[in-house]
């Protein structure tokens, strides 16, 4: 039956998304101009909540389209400006380059990654030990590399495992082509498939939280850490020592949480790798080892050498992360015989949709800035003094980072605190304490939601998420024990005075030198 024009419009609008979802987005688009006319502040917060809704429903519809419509409308009605959106994109250009080039670079290293992690999963039979290995290795790598790079590696590995099992479970051999997004061809137990999905969800979340545990420790762990370090004039070693009274207890508590949630199987953790899946992965490893030619062995060697360059280049900050990613693409393809445009294009399929979504997110950040949505909270927190002020900064940064970009939140707060220091409203000692509170606040409680951490958001919107049924709600539930533990341990380290005690002990022992002059003027930023 032919569709009327009205039916065709409704059918085409947001494609296969449910009708109620389409209606909700249309309602948002209709109500926002009215709210903006009544009260721009309320309209701004409404837009933030609506955008979070599109992220929460990522499995119903990729957030780029509905979120993009909301962002376009926000610019059109004057909630922010194209100039502000461009400014935010320019300020985060390194993150965009990272997504475009580094994720594509990881694609060309997937043979090596699959080889290494297949050995790891097939050799370690304890789920608790395997989970701890994923969490701890992600934490270590994220202290020196970028969290998005680390999570991109783990996503690539998980997709590889899933596609191998799905192919064999569909009655095909390892060499055949297969669409692992279609379950209709599955011939084995559907229960094993669901258990495998739960197993992968657990590992992905352990790795994701690991990036936050390691990212808070060093000045290169997260983008906002660099900004905070620059404002406080801290080098790599001093930044690590300043954060250690909070970051080290949090790291220990996070790793312990990983063990406990797996041991007691709470918050949907504890899913085991089905024996049938393990057997297929073992068979795949044996099959790959048996048929591997000298040409493929050389490809693995090249990828391993490029992997060493990747780690050294990022750890020593020889260039912007995205540029190092571009070098990975060039080296892996040039020395492994990949020269046609079609093969190169496949590598960018995963990253570019998320890159576009991130640009939309920067438009929402532009609304937050132009409408002063965080100003009341900032003003309120600055009314406190002493230890209470540090505690409130930690909590305020944590809460705002759950709904916004933690880089933006960290930048806004460190600039406000630096201004207070230069104006003489706080002492240098208090400034240093608040800098620690801001850094830990933006990094730790923000694991509560996918929009709080860029690595989590990338995972949620990746090709892996629908395969393993990892929704926004499931991510929040899986992150909840970590959110509670990391937030409380960080809070206790500041509130009980342990931060002050440990810092003073480092002064007394000569490990740290007490600052005697105010760091330089506020650097340009938001």
Coordinates of C-alpha atoms in Angstrom, one line a residue:
X1 CA 0.0 0.0 0.0
X2 CA 1.4 3.4 -1.0
X3 CA 2.1 5.8 1.8
X4 CA 0.6 9.3 2.0
X5 CA 3.1 12.2 2.2
X6 CA 2.3 12.6 5.9
X7 CA 2.9 8.9 6.6
X8 CA 6.1 9.0 4.5
X9 CA 7.4 11.9 6.5
X10 CA 6.7 10.1 9.8
X11 CA 8.2 6.9 8.5
X12 CA 11.4 8.6 7.3
X13 CA 11.9 10.8 10.4
X14 CA 14.5 9.1 12.5
X15 CA 14.0 5.9 10.5
X16 CA 13.3 2.8 12.5
X17 CA 13.2 4.5 15.9
X18 CA 10.0 3.8 17.9
X19 CA 7.0 6.0 17.4
X20 CA 7.0 7.3 21.0
X21 CA 10.7 8.3 20.6
X22 CA 10.0 10.2 17.4
X23 CA 7.1 12.0 19.2
X24 CA 9.4 12.9 22.2
X25 CA 12.0 14.5 19.9
X26 CA 9.4 16.5 18.0
X27 CA 8.0 17.7 21.4
X28 CA 11.4 18.8 22.5
X29 CA 11.9 20.7 19.3
X30 CA 8.5 22.4 19.7
X31 CA 8.8 23.3 23.4
X32 CA 12.4 24.6 23.4
X33 CA 11.7 27.9 21.6
X34 CA 8.8 28.6 24.0
X35 CA 10.9 27.8 27.1
X36 CA 13.7 30.0 25.7
X37 CA 11.3 32.9 25.3
X38 CA 10.0 32.4 28.9
X39 CA 13.4 31.8 30.6
X40 CA 16.7 31.1 28.8
X41 CA 18.2 29.5 31.9
X42 CA 15.4 26.9 32.2
X43 CA 15.6 26.3 28.4
X44 CA 19.3 25.7 28.6
X45 CA 18.9 23.0 31.3
X46 CA 16.0 21.5 29.4
X47 CA 18.3 21.2 26.3
X48 CA 21.0 19.5 28.4
X49 CA 18.4 17.0 29.8
X50 CA 17.0 16.3 26.3
X51 CA 20.5 15.7 25.0
X52 CA 21.2 13.2 27.8
X53 CA 17.9 11.5 26.9
X54 CA 19.2 11.0 23.3
X55 CA 22.4 9.4 24.7
X56 CA 20.3 7.2 27.0
X57 CA 18.3 6.0 24.1
X58 CA 21.4 5.3 21.9
X59 CA 20.3 1.8 21.1
X60 CA 16.9 3.1 19.8
X61 CA 18.5 5.7 17.6
X62 CA 22.1 6.9 17.2
X63 CA 22.3 10.2 19.1
X64 CA 23.8 12.2 16.3
X65 CA 20.5 12.8 14.5
X66 CA 18.2 13.7 17.4
X67 CA 21.0 15.4 19.3
X68 CA 22.0 17.3 16.2
X69 CA 18.5 18.5 15.6
X70 CA 18.4 19.9 19.1
X71 CA 21.8 21.5 18.7
X72 CA 20.8 23.1 15.3
X73 CA 17.6 24.5 16.9
X74 CA 19.6 25.8 19.9
X75 CA 21.9 27.8 17.5
X76 CA 18.9 29.0 15.4
X77 CA 17.0 30.4 18.3
X78 CA 20.0 32.1 19.9
X79 CA 20.8 29.8 22.9
X80 CA 24.4 29.7 21.6
X81 CA 26.1 30.9 18.4
X82 CA 28.0 29.3 15.6
X83 CA 31.1 31.2 16.7
X84 CA 30.9 29.6 20.2
X85 CA 30.4 26.1 18.7
X86 CA 33.5 26.7 16.5
X87 CA 35.5 28.0 19.5
X88 CA 34.7 24.8 21.4
X89 CA 35.6 22.6 18.5
X90 CA 38.9 24.5 18.0
X91 CA 39.6 24.2 21.8
X92 CA 39.1 20.4 21.5
X93 CA 40.8 19.9 18.1
X94 CA 43.3 17.5 19.6
X95 CA 40.4 15.3 20.8
X96 CA 38.8 15.3 17.4
X97 CA 42.1 14.5 15.7
X98 CA 42.6 11.6 18.2
X99 CA 39.2 10.2 17.2
X100 CA 39.7 10.5 13.5
X101 CA 43.2 9.1 13.3
X102 CA 44.0 7.1 16.4
X103 CA 40.9 4.9 16.3
X104 CA 41.6 4.2 12.6
X105 CA 45.2 3.5 13.5
X106 CA 44.1 0.9 16.1
X107 CA 42.0 -0.8 13.3
X108 CA 45.2 -1.6 11.4
X109 CA 46.7 -3.2 14.5
X110 CA 43.7 -5.5 15.2
X111 CA 45.6 -8.7 14.1
X112 CA 48.2 -8.2 16.8
X113 CA 45.6 -7.2 19.4
X114 CA 43.4 -10.2 18.7
X115 CA 46.5 -12.5 18.8
X116 CA 47.6 -11.1 22.2
X117 CA 44.2 -10.9 23.9
X118 CA 43.0 -14.3 22.5
X119 CA 46.0 -15.9 24.3
X120 CA 45.1 -13.9 27.4
X121 CA 41.5 -15.0 27.5
X122 CA 42.1 -18.6 26.7
X123 CA 44.9 -19.0 29.2
X124 CA 43.3 -17.2 32.2
X125 CA 40.3 -19.3 33.3
X126 CA 39.5 -17.2 36.4
X127 CA 36.9 -14.5 35.5
X128 CA 37.9 -12.5 38.6
X129 CA 41.6 -12.5 37.7
X130 CA 40.8 -11.7 34.0
X131 CA 38.6 -8.8 35.1
X132 CA 41.3 -7.5 37.4
X133 CA 43.9 -7.8 34.5
X134 CA 41.6 -5.7 32.2
X135 CA 40.9 -3.1 34.9
X136 CA 44.6 -2.8 36.1
X137 CA 46.1 -2.7 32.6
X138 CA 43.6 -0.1 31.4
X139 CA 44.5 2.0 34.5
X140 CA 48.2 1.7 33.9
X141 CA 47.9 2.5 30.2
X142 CA 45.6 5.5 30.8
X143 CA 48.0 7.1 33.2
X144 CA 50.4 7.6 30.2
X145 CA 48.2 7.2 27.1
X146 CA 44.8 8.7 26.3
X147 CA 41.8 6.9 27.7
X148 CA 40.0 7.0 24.3
X149 CA 43.0 5.2 22.8
X150 CA 42.9 2.5 25.5
X151 CA 39.2 2.0 25.2
X152 CA 39.4 1.9 21.4
X153 CA 41.9 -1.0 21.7
X154 CA 39.6 -3.0 24.1
X155 CA 36.6 -2.3 21.8
X156 CA 38.5 -3.7 18.8
X157 CA 39.4 -6.8 20.7
X158 CA 35.9 -7.4 21.9
X159 CA 34.4 -7.0 18.4
X160 CA 37.0 -9.5 17.2
X161 CA 36.0 -12.1 19.8
X162 CA 32.3 -11.6 19.3
X163 CA 32.6 -11.9 15.5
X164 CA 34.6 -15.1 15.8
X165 CA 32.1 -16.8 18.0
X166 CA 29.1 -15.5 16.1
X167 CA 30.5 -16.8 12.8
X168 CA 31.1 -20.3 14.2
X169 CA 27.8 -20.4 16.1
X170 CA 26.1 -19.6 12.7
X171 CA 27.6 -22.7 11.2
X172 CA 30.4 -21.1 9.3
X173 CA 34.2 -21.7 9.5
X174 CA 36.8 -19.1 10.4
X175 CA 37.6 -18.2 6.8
X176 CA 34.1 -17.4 5.7
X177 CA 32.5 -13.9 5.5
X178 CA 29.7 -13.3 8.0
X179 CA 27.4 -10.6 9.3
X180 CA 27.8 -10.8 13.1
X181 CA 25.0 -8.2 13.6
X182 CA 22.3 -10.7 12.6
X183 CA 21.3 -13.4 15.1
X184 CA 18.8 -15.2 12.8
X185 CA 21.6 -17.6 11.6
X186 CA 22.6 -18.7 15.1
X187 CA 22.5 -22.5 15.3
X188 CA 23.9 -23.0 18.8
X189 CA 22.4 -22.2 22.2
X190 CA 21.0 -18.7 22.4
X191 CA 21.7 -18.8 26.1
X192 CA 25.5 -19.2 25.4
X193 CA 25.3 -16.1 23.2
X194 CA 23.6 -14.1 25.9
X195 CA 26.1 -15.3 28.5
X196 CA 28.9 -14.3 26.2
X197 CA 27.4 -10.8 25.8
X198 CA 27.2 -10.4 29.5
X199 CA 30.8 -11.6 29.9
X200 CA 32.0 -9.0 27.4
X201 CA 29.8 -6.2 29.0
X202 CA 31.6 -6.9 32.3
X203 CA 35.1 -6.8 30.8
X204 CA 34.3 -3.6 28.9
X205 CA 33.1 -1.8 32.0
X206 CA 36.0 -3.0 34.1
X207 CA 38.4 -1.6 31.4
X208 CA 36.3 1.6 31.1
X209 CA 36.5 2.3 34.8
X210 CA 40.2 1.4 34.7
X211 CA 40.8 4.3 32.3
X212 CA 39.3 6.6 34.9
X213 CA 41.4 5.1 37.7
X214 CA 44.6 5.7 35.8
X215 CA 43.5 8.9 34.1
X216 CA 43.2 10.8 37.4
X217 CA 46.8 10.0 38.5
X218 CA 48.9 11.9 36.0
X219 CA 48.8 15.2 34.2
X220 CA 48.6 13.4 30.8
X221 CA 45.8 11.0 31.9
X222 CA 42.9 13.3 30.9
X223 CA 42.8 16.6 29.0
X224 CA 41.6 18.6 32.0
X225 CA 44.5 17.4 34.0
X226 CA 46.9 19.2 31.6
X227 CA 44.9 22.4 32.0
X228 CA 44.9 22.1 35.8
X229 CA 48.6 21.3 35.9
X230 CA 49.4 24.4 33.7
X231 CA 47.4 26.7 36.0
X232 CA 49.1 25.4 39.1
X233 CA 52.5 25.2 37.3
X234 CA 53.0 21.6 38.2
X235 CA 55.3 19.2 36.3
X236 CA 54.6 15.5 35.7
X237 CA 56.2 14.3 39.0
X238 CA 54.7 17.0 41.2
X239 CA 51.2 16.5 39.7
X240 CA 51.4 12.8 40.5
X241 CA 52.5 13.4 44.0
X242 CA 49.9 16.1 44.6
X243 CA 47.1 13.7 43.5
X244 CA 48.5 10.6 45.2
X245 CA 46.9 11.1 48.6
X246 CA 43.5 10.8 46.8
X247 CA 44.3 8.9 43.6
X248 CA 46.2 6.0 45.2
X249 CA 43.6 5.1 47.8
X250 CA 41.0 5.4 45.0
X251 CA 43.0 3.1 42.7
X252 CA 43.3 0.5 45.4
X253 CA 39.6 0.8 46.3
X254 CA 38.7 0.6 42.6
X255 CA 40.7 -2.6 42.0
X256 CA 39.3 -4.1 45.1
X257 CA 35.8 -3.3 43.9
X258 CA 36.5 -5.1 40.6
X259 CA 37.4 -8.2 42.6
X260 CA 34.4 -8.0 44.9
X261 CA 31.7 -7.4 42.3
X262 CA 33.0 -10.4 40.4
X263 CA 33.3 -12.6 43.5
X264 CA 29.8 -11.8 44.8
X265 CA 28.2 -11.4 41.3
X266 CA 26.4 -8.2 42.1
X267 CA 25.2 -5.4 39.8
X268 CA 25.1 -8.0 36.9
X269 CA 28.8 -8.8 37.2
X270 CA 30.1 -12.3 37.5
X271 CA 29.0 -13.5 34.0
X272 CA 31.3 -16.4 33.0
X273 CA 32.7 -17.2 29.6
X274 CA 30.6 -20.2 28.4
X275 CA 32.7 -23.4 27.8
X276 CA 31.4 -23.5 24.2
X277 CA 32.7 -20.0 23.5
X278 CA 36.1 -20.7 25.1
X279 CA 36.4 -23.8 23.0
X280 CA 35.7 -21.8 19.8
X281 CA 38.3 -19.2 20.8
X282 CA 40.9 -21.9 21.5
X283 CA 40.2 -23.5 18.2
X284 CA 40.5 -20.1 16.5
X285 CA 43.9 -19.5 18.1
X286 CA 45.1 -22.9 17.0
X287 CA 43.7 -22.4 13.5
X288 CA 45.4 -19.0 13.2
X289 CA 48.7 -20.4 14.5
X290 CA 48.6 -23.3 12.0
X291 CA 47.8 -21.4 8.9
X292 CA 49.9 -18.3 9.6
X293 CA 52.3 -17.6 6.7
X294 CA 55.6 -15.7 6.8
X295 CA 53.8 -12.8 5.2
X296 CA 51.3 -12.7 8.2
X297 CA 54.1 -13.2 10.7
X298 CA 55.8 -10.2 9.2
X299 CA 52.6 -8.2 9.5
X300 CA 52.4 -9.1 13.2
X301 CA 56.0 -8.0 13.7
X302 CA 55.4 -4.7 11.9
X303 CA 52.3 -4.1 14.1
X304 CA 54.3 -5.0 17.2
X305 CA 57.0 -2.5 16.3
X306 CA 54.4 0.2 15.5
X307 CA 52.8 -0.6 18.9
X308 CA 56.1 0.1 20.6
X309 CA 56.3 3.4 18.8
X310 CA 52.7 4.2 19.7
X311 CA 53.3 3.6 23.5
X312 CA 56.6 5.6 23.4
X313 CA 55.2 8.4 21.3
X314 CA 52.3 8.9 23.6
X315 CA 54.1 8.4 26.9
X316 CA 56.8 10.9 25.9
X317 CA 54.3 13.2 24.2
X318 CA 56.4 13.5 21.0
X319 CA 53.4 14.9 19.1
X320 CA 49.6 15.4 19.5
X321 CA 47.8 12.1 20.0
X322 CA 45.9 12.4 16.7
X323 CA 49.2 13.0 14.8
X324 CA 50.7 9.9 16.4
X325 CA 47.6 8.0 15.3
X326 CA 48.1 9.3 11.8
X327 CA 51.7 8.0 11.9
X328 CA 50.3 4.6 13.0
X329 CA 48.0 4.5 10.0
X330 CA 50.9 5.3 7.6
X331 CA 53.4 2.9 9.1
X332 CA 51.0 -0.1 9.4
X333 CA 49.6 0.3 5.9
X334 CA 52.8 1.2 4.1
X335 CA 54.7 -1.8 5.5
X336 CA 51.8 -4.3 5.5
X337 CA 50.8 -3.8 1.8
X338 CA 47.5 -1.9 2.4
X339 CA 47.5 0.8 -0.4
X340 CA 43.9 0.9 -1.9
X341 CA 41.5 3.6 -0.8
X342 CA 38.7 1.1 -0.1
X343 CA 40.7 -0.7 2.5
X344 CA 41.7 2.6 4.1
X345 CA 38.2 3.8 4.2
X346 CA 36.9 0.9 6.4
X347 CA 39.2 2.0 9.2
X348 CA 37.4 5.4 9.6
X349 CA 33.8 3.9 9.7
X350 CA 33.9 3.5 13.5
X351 CA 35.3 6.9 14.5
X352 CA 33.7 9.4 12.2
X353 CA 30.1 9.1 13.5
X354 CA 31.3 9.6 17.1
X355 CA 33.4 12.5 16.0
X356 CA 30.3 14.2 14.5
X357 CA 28.4 13.4 17.7
X358 CA 31.2 15.0 19.7
X359 CA 30.9 18.2 17.6
X360 CA 27.2 18.3 18.5
X361 CA 28.1 17.8 22.1
X362 CA 30.4 20.9 21.9
X363 CA 27.3 22.8 20.7
X364 CA 25.5 21.8 23.9
X365 CA 28.6 22.9 25.9
X366 CA 28.3 26.2 24.1
X367 CA 24.7 26.5 25.4
X368 CA 26.0 25.8 28.9
X369 CA 28.5 28.6 28.6
X370 CA 26.4 31.2 27.0
X371 CA 23.4 30.6 29.3
X372 CA 25.6 30.5 32.4
X373 CA 24.0 27.2 33.5
X374 CA 26.8 26.4 36.0
X375 CA 27.3 29.9 37.3
X376 CA 25.0 29.6 40.3
X377 CA 26.8 26.4 41.4
X378 CA 30.2 28.0 41.0
X379 CA 29.2 31.1 42.9
X380 CA 27.7 29.0 45.7
X381 CA 30.7 26.8 46.1
X382 CA 33.0 29.8 46.4
X383 CA 31.1 31.0 49.4
X384 CA 32.6 28.1 51.5
X385 CA 36.0 28.2 53.1
X386 CA 38.8 25.9 54.2
X387 CA 38.3 22.1 54.1
X388 CA 34.6 22.4 53.5
X389 CA 35.3 24.4 50.4
X390 CA 37.6 21.7 49.0
X391 CA 34.9 19.1 49.7
X392 CA 32.2 21.2 48.0
X393 CA 34.5 21.7 45.0
X394 CA 35.0 18.0 44.7
X395 CA 31.3 17.2 44.9
X396 CA 30.2 20.1 42.6
X397 CA 32.8 19.1 40.0
X398 CA 31.7 15.5 40.2
X399 CA 28.0 16.3 39.9
X400 CA 28.4 18.7 37.0
X401 CA 30.8 16.3 35.2
X402 CA 28.1 13.6 35.3
X403 CA 25.9 15.8 33.0
X404 CA 28.5 17.7 31.1
X405 CA 32.0 17.6 29.6
X406 CA 34.5 17.1 32.5
X407 CA 37.1 19.0 30.5
X408 CA 34.8 22.0 30.4
X409 CA 33.9 21.7 34.1
X410 CA 37.5 21.4 35.1
X411 CA 38.6 24.3 33.0
X412 CA 35.8 26.6 34.3
X413 CA 36.5 25.8 38.0
X414 CA 40.3 26.0 37.8
X415 CA 40.0 29.4 36.1
X416 CA 37.6 30.6 38.8
X417 CA 39.9 29.4 41.6
X418 CA 42.9 30.9 39.9
X419 CA 41.1 34.2 39.6
X420 CA 40.2 34.0 43.4
X421 CA 43.9 33.4 44.1
X422 CA 45.1 36.4 42.1
X423 CA 42.4 38.5 43.7
X424 CA 43.7 37.5 47.2
X425 CA 40.4 35.8 48.2
X426 CA 42.2 32.4 48.8
X427 CA 45.7 31.5 49.9
X428 CA 48.2 29.7 47.7
X429 CA 47.9 26.6 50.0
X430 CA 44.1 26.6 49.6
X431 CA 44.5 27.0 45.8
X432 CA 46.7 23.9 45.6
X433 CA 44.2 21.9 47.7
X434 CA 41.3 23.1 45.5
X435 CA 43.2 22.1 42.3
X436 CA 43.4 18.6 43.7
X437 CA 39.7 18.6 44.5
X438 CA 38.8 19.9 41.0
X439 CA 41.0 17.3 39.2
X440 CA 39.7 14.3 41.3
X441 CA 36.2 15.6 41.2
X442 CA 36.0 15.8 37.4
X443 CA 37.7 12.4 37.0
X444 CA 36.1 10.1 39.6
X445 CA 32.3 10.7 40.2
X446 CA 31.9 11.3 36.5
X447 CA 32.1 7.5 35.9
X448 CA 28.4 7.4 36.9
X449 CA 27.2 8.2 33.4
X450 CA 28.4 7.7 29.8
X451 CA 28.3 11.4 29.2
X452 CA 30.6 12.0 32.2
X453 CA 33.6 10.2 30.6
X454 CA 34.5 10.5 26.9
X455 CA 35.7 6.9 26.9
X456 CA 32.3 5.7 28.2
X457 CA 30.5 7.7 25.6
X458 CA 32.7 6.3 22.9
X459 CA 31.9 2.8 24.1
X460 CA 28.2 3.5 24.3
X461 CA 28.0 4.8 20.7
X462 CA 30.5 2.2 19.3
X463 CA 29.6 -0.7 16.9
X464 CA 30.2 -3.0 19.9
X465 CA 27.4 -1.6 22.2
X466 CA 24.4 -3.0 20.2
X467 CA 26.2 -6.3 19.6
X468 CA 26.6 -6.9 23.4
X469 CA 23.3 -5.1 24.3
X470 CA 25.2 -2.4 26.3
X471 CA 22.6 0.4 26.8
X472 CA 22.9 3.7 28.7
X473 CA 20.9 2.2 31.6
X474 CA 23.0 -0.9 31.7
X475 CA 26.2 1.2 31.8
X476 CA 24.8 3.2 34.7
X477 CA 24.0 0.1 36.6
X478 CA 27.4 -1.5 35.9
X479 CA 29.2 1.7 36.9
X480 CA 27.2 2.2 40.1
X481 CA 29.4 0.2 42.5
X482 CA 32.4 1.9 41.1
X483 CA 30.7 5.3 41.3
X484 CA 29.8 4.8 45.0
X485 CA 33.2 3.5 46.0
X486 CA 35.4 5.9 44.0
X487 CA 33.3 9.0 45.0
X488 CA 33.3 8.1 48.7
X489 CA 37.0 7.2 48.9
X490 CA 38.0 10.4 47.2
X491 CA 35.6 12.4 49.4
X492 CA 37.0 10.8 52.6
X493 CA 40.6 11.5 51.5
X494 CA 39.7 15.2 51.3
X495 CA 37.2 15.5 54.1
X496 CA 39.1 13.6 56.8
X497 CA 42.2 15.7 56.3
X498 CA 44.3 12.8 54.8
X499 CA 45.1 15.0 51.8
X500 CA 46.5 17.7 54.1
X501 CA 48.4 15.2 56.3
X502 CA 50.0 13.3 53.3
X503 CA 50.9 16.6 51.6
X504 CA 52.5 18.0 54.7
X505 CA 54.4 14.7 55.2
X506 CA 55.8 15.1 51.6
X507 CA 56.8 18.7 52.4
X508 CA 58.6 17.6 55.7
X509 CA 60.4 14.7 53.9
X510 CA 61.5 17.0 51.0
X511 CA 59.6 14.9 48.4
X512 CA 57.5 18.0 47.6
X513 CA 58.6 21.6 47.8
X514 CA 56.1 24.2 49.1
X515 CA 55.3 26.8 46.6
X516 CA 56.5 30.3 47.6
X517 CA 55.0 32.4 44.7
X518 CA 51.8 32.5 42.8
X519 CA 51.8 30.7 39.5
X520 CA 51.6 32.8 36.3
X521 CA 48.5 34.5 35.0
X522 CA 45.5 32.5 33.7
X523 CA 46.1 30.9 30.4
X524 CA 43.7 31.4 27.5
X525 CA 40.9 28.9 27.3
X526 CA 37.1 28.8 27.6

